[in-house]
Amino acid sequence: QVQLVESGGGLVQPGGSLRLSCAARGSISSIRAMGWYRQAPGKQRELVATITSNGSTNYGDSVKGRFTISRDNAKTMVYMQMNSLKPEDTAVYYCTLGGSDRTYWGQGTQVTVSS
């Protein structure tokens, strides 16, 4: 059983920064990629960023140049540095882990960007 535990969400003013963390716990045979998705009220869940085991990254168009994803393979953790936050970044952010046979999801952490 794999569990993903997110932390680092909260309330921040426009233009501010937050850093999200996600720890993968449990028996993990192999990891193809880890990443983050988000879902705002009334909208579909969308890609924020992913990172593979060899460090290749992919970002959603709306966050390119502002967000940076990184990973600690030894600790099976993934991080996301979010800068220049905008009100439209407000959403629940979900950590994901792509294993050998399925994708796992965390419970989500709320990020609210508001003055």
GROMACS .gro file of C-alpha atoms in nm:
model
  115
    1GLN     CA    1   0.000   0.000   0.000
    2VAL     CA    2   0.135   0.341  -0.100
    3GLN     CA    3   0.041   0.660   0.081
    4LEU     CA    4   0.117   1.013  -0.039
    5VAL     CA    5   0.127   1.285   0.223
    6GLU     CA    6   0.120   1.647   0.106
    7SER     CA    7   0.213   1.956   0.305
    8GLY     CA    8   0.288   2.323   0.251
    9GLY     CA    9  -0.043   2.461   0.131
   10GLY     CA   10  -0.204   2.770   0.277
   11LEU     CA   11  -0.311   3.128   0.219
   12VAL     CA   12  -0.078   3.367   0.038
   13GLN     CA   13  -0.112   3.709  -0.119
   14PRO     CA   14  -0.085   3.759  -0.495
   15GLY     CA   15   0.279   3.770  -0.597
   16GLY     CA   16   0.382   3.556  -0.303
   17SER     CA   17   0.542   3.213  -0.286
   18LEU     CA   18   0.469   2.872  -0.140
   19ARG     CA   19   0.654   2.542  -0.140
   20LEU     CA   20   0.460   2.217  -0.150
   21SER     CA   21   0.607   1.886  -0.036
   22CYS     CA   22   0.489   1.532  -0.087
   23ALA     CA   23   0.625   1.223   0.085
   24ALA     CA   24   0.559   0.876  -0.057
   25ARG     CA   25   0.532   0.607   0.209
   26GLY     CA   26   0.491   0.233   0.179
   27SER     CA   27   0.610  -0.043  -0.045
   28ILE     CA   28   0.709   0.104  -0.379
   29SER     CA   29   0.870  -0.129  -0.628
   30SER     CA   30   0.938   0.128  -0.895
   31ILE     CA   31   0.846   0.488  -0.971
   32ARG     CA   32   0.805   0.615  -1.324
   33ALA     CA   33   0.723   0.972  -1.228
   34MET     CA   34   0.588   1.194  -0.953
   35GLY     CA   35   0.404   1.517  -0.989
   36TRP     CA   36   0.126   1.758  -0.904
   37TYR     CA   37  -0.221   1.821  -1.037
   38ARG     CA   38  -0.471   2.078  -0.919
   39GLN     CA   39  -0.845   2.129  -0.919
   40ALA     CA   40  -1.021   2.460  -0.872
   41PRO     CA   41  -1.391   2.483  -0.778
   42GLY     CA   42  -1.611   2.407  -1.077
   43LYS     CA   43  -1.317   2.311  -1.298
   44GLN     CA   44  -1.157   1.989  -1.413
   45ARG     CA   45  -0.839   1.859  -1.257
   46GLU     CA   46  -0.540   1.981  -1.455
   47LEU     CA   47  -0.170   1.906  -1.482
   48VAL     CA   48   0.063   2.134  -1.290
   49ALA     CA   49   0.397   1.955  -1.326
   50THR     CA   50   0.556   1.612  -1.339
   51ILE     CA   51   0.911   1.482  -1.299
   52THR     CA   52   1.043   1.142  -1.403
   53SER     CA   53   1.295   0.928  -1.219
   54ASN     CA   54   1.572   1.061  -1.444
   55GLY     CA   55   1.474   1.423  -1.383
   56SER     CA   56   1.278   1.509  -1.697
   57THR     CA   57   1.010   1.765  -1.623
   58ASN     CA   58   0.681   1.870  -1.780
   59TYR     CA   59   0.477   2.176  -1.684
   60GLY     CA   60   0.127   2.297  -1.753
   61ASP     CA   61   0.124   2.608  -1.971
   62SER     CA   62  -0.028   2.826  -1.700
   63VAL     CA   63   0.259   2.770  -1.454
   64LYS     CA   64   0.563   2.765  -1.682
   65GLY     CA   65   0.828   3.008  -1.562
   66ARG     CA   66   0.667   3.045  -1.218
   67PHE     CA   67   0.663   2.695  -1.068
   68THR     CA   68   0.956   2.456  -1.030
   69ILE     CA   69   0.922   2.086  -0.953
   70SER     CA   70   1.203   1.887  -0.795
   71ARG     CA   71   1.249   1.543  -0.651
   72ASP     CA   72   1.455   1.356  -0.394
   73ASN     CA   73   1.469   0.999  -0.519
   74ALA     CA   74   1.642   0.868  -0.208
   75LYS     CA   75   1.363   0.999   0.011
   76THR     CA   76   1.083   0.940  -0.244
   77MET     CA   77   0.975   1.298  -0.206
   78VAL     CA   78   0.864   1.556  -0.457
   79TYR     CA   79   0.855   1.931  -0.410
   80MET     CA   80   0.707   2.223  -0.594
   81GLN     CA   81   0.827   2.577  -0.553
   82MET     CA   82   0.551   2.818  -0.653
   83ASN     CA   83   0.646   3.179  -0.716
   84SER     CA   84   0.456   3.483  -0.845
   85LEU     CA   85   0.131   3.326  -0.735
   86LYS     CA   86  -0.192   3.453  -0.888
   87PRO     CA   87  -0.553   3.430  -0.765
   88GLU     CA   88  -0.620   3.185  -1.049
   89ASP     CA   89  -0.369   2.946  -0.890
   90THR     CA   90  -0.619   2.891  -0.609
   91ALA     CA   91  -0.704   2.521  -0.603
   92VAL     CA   92  -0.658   2.194  -0.422
   93TYR     CA   93  -0.320   2.055  -0.521
   94TYR     CA   94  -0.279   1.677  -0.546
   95CYS     CA   95   0.044   1.483  -0.540
   96THR     CA   96   0.067   1.185  -0.775
   97LEU     CA   97   0.301   0.889  -0.809
   98GLY     CA   98   0.315   0.678  -1.121
   99GLY     CA   99   0.412   0.326  -1.023
  100SER     CA  100   0.477   0.019  -1.235
  101ASP     CA  101   0.109  -0.077  -1.252
  102ARG     CA  102  -0.099   0.217  -1.132
  103THR     CA  103  -0.108   0.582  -1.034
  104TYR     CA  104  -0.147   0.686  -0.672
  105TRP     CA  105  -0.301   1.012  -0.549
  106GLY     CA  106  -0.268   1.209  -0.230
  107GLN     CA  107  -0.557   1.364  -0.038
  108GLY     CA  108  -0.475   1.713  -0.157
  109THR     CA  109  -0.364   2.039   0.003
  110GLN     CA  110  -0.546   2.370  -0.036
  111VAL     CA  111  -0.366   2.667  -0.187
  112THR     CA  112  -0.549   2.999  -0.171
  113VAL     CA  113  -0.410   3.314  -0.334
  114SER     CA  114  -0.596   3.619  -0.215
  115SER     CA  115  -0.537   3.966  -0.079
   0.00000   0.00000   0.00000
